[in-house]
Coordinates of C-alpha atoms in Angstrom, one line a residue:
X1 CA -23.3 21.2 -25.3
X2 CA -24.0 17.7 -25.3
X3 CA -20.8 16.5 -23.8
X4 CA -21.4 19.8 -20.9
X5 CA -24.4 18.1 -20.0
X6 CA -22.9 14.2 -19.6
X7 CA -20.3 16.2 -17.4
X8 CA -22.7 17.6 -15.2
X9 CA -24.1 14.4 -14.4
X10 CA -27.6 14.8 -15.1
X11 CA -27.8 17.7 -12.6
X12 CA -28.9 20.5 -15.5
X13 CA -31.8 21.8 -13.4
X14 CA -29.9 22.1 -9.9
X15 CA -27.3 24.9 -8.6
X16 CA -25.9 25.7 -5.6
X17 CA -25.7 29.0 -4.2
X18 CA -22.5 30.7 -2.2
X19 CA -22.9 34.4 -0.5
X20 CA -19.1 35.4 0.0
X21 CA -17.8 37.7 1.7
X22 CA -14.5 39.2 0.2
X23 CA -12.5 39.9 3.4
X24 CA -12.5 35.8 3.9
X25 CA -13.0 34.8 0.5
X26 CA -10.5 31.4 0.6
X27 CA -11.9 30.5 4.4
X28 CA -15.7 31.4 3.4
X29 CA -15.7 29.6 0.0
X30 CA -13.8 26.4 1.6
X31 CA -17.1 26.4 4.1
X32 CA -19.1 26.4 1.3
X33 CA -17.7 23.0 -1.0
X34 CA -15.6 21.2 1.9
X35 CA -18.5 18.9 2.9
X36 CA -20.7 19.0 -0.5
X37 CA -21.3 16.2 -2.5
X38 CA -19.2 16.2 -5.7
X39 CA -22.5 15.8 -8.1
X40 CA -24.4 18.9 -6.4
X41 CA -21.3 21.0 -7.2
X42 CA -21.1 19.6 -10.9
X43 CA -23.9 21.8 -11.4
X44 CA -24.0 25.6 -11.9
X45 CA -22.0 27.6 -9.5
X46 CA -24.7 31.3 -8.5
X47 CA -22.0 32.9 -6.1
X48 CA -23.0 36.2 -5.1
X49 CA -20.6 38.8 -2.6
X50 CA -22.0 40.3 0.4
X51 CA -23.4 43.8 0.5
X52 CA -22.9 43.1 -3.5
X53 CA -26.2 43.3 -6.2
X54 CA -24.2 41.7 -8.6
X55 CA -24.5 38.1 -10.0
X56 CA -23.6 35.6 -12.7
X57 CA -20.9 34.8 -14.9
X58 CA -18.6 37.8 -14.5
X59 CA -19.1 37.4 -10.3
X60 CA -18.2 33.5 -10.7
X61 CA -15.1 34.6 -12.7
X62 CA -14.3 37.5 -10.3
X63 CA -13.9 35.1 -7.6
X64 CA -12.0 32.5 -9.7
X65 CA -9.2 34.9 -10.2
X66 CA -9.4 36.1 -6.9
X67 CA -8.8 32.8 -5.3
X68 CA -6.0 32.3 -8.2
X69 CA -4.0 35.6 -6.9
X70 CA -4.7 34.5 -3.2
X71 CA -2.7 31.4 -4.1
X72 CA 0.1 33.2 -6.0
X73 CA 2.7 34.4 -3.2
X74 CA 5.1 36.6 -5.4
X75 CA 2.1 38.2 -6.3
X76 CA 0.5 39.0 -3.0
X77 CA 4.1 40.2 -1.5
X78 CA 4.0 42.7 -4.7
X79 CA 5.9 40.6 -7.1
X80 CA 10.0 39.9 -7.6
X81 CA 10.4 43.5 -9.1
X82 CA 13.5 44.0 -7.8
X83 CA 16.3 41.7 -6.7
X84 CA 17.0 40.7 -3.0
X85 CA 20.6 42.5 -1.8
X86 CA 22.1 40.2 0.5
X87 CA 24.5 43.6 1.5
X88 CA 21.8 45.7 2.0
X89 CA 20.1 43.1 4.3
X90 CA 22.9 42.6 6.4
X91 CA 23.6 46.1 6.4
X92 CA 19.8 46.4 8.5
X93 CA 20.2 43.6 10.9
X94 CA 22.3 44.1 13.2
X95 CA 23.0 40.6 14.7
X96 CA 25.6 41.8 17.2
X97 CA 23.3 44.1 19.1
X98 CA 20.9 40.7 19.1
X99 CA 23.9 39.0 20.8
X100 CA 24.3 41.4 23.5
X101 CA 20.7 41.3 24.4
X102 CA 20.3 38.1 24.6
X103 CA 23.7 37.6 26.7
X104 CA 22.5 39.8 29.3
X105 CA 19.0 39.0 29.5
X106 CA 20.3 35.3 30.3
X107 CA 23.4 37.0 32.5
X108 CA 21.7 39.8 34.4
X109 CA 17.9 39.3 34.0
X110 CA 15.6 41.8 32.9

């Protein structure tokens, strides 16, 4: 506990408070620490979601993980379940239709 407290940097007594709201949680909680001095945040974290009652430990954790899955892009695009099919991609585009287009738009006009 000791060692927690040399951490901290003296700052035991002081905490600093965060309202989030989940819809922008990575923009809102940058907001909150981008400009903060390091010491003030060395000290407990009360974060607390908006149009939420809950608070504490199990919110500050919440939103840890949250921010952890927000960073993890084969998770927010629903994992690698299943293997990309170069076939079955080129089978839906259709690049020779693109060509046409193009063609005439640049030929013909709109």
């Amino acid at each position: 506990m000791r060692m927690l407290e040399e951490a901290r940097g003296g700052n035991k007594e002081k905490s600093y408070k965060m309202l989030i709201v989940r819809s922008d949680l990575l923009e809102v909680s940058f907001e909150h620490i981008v400009d903060k001095d390091p010491a003030l945040l060395r000290g407990d974290l009360l974060l607390q979601f908006k149009h939420e009652e809950a608070t504490g430990p199990g919110v500050l954790r919440e939103w840890f993980f949250l921010s952890l899955y927000l960073q993890d892009l084969d998770k927010m695009l629903d994992g690698s379940g299943t293997a990309i099919s170069v076939d079955d991609w080129k089978a839906h585009t259709n690049y020779n239709y693109t060509k046409k287009m193009i063609i005439k738009y640049l030929c013909f006009g709109r």
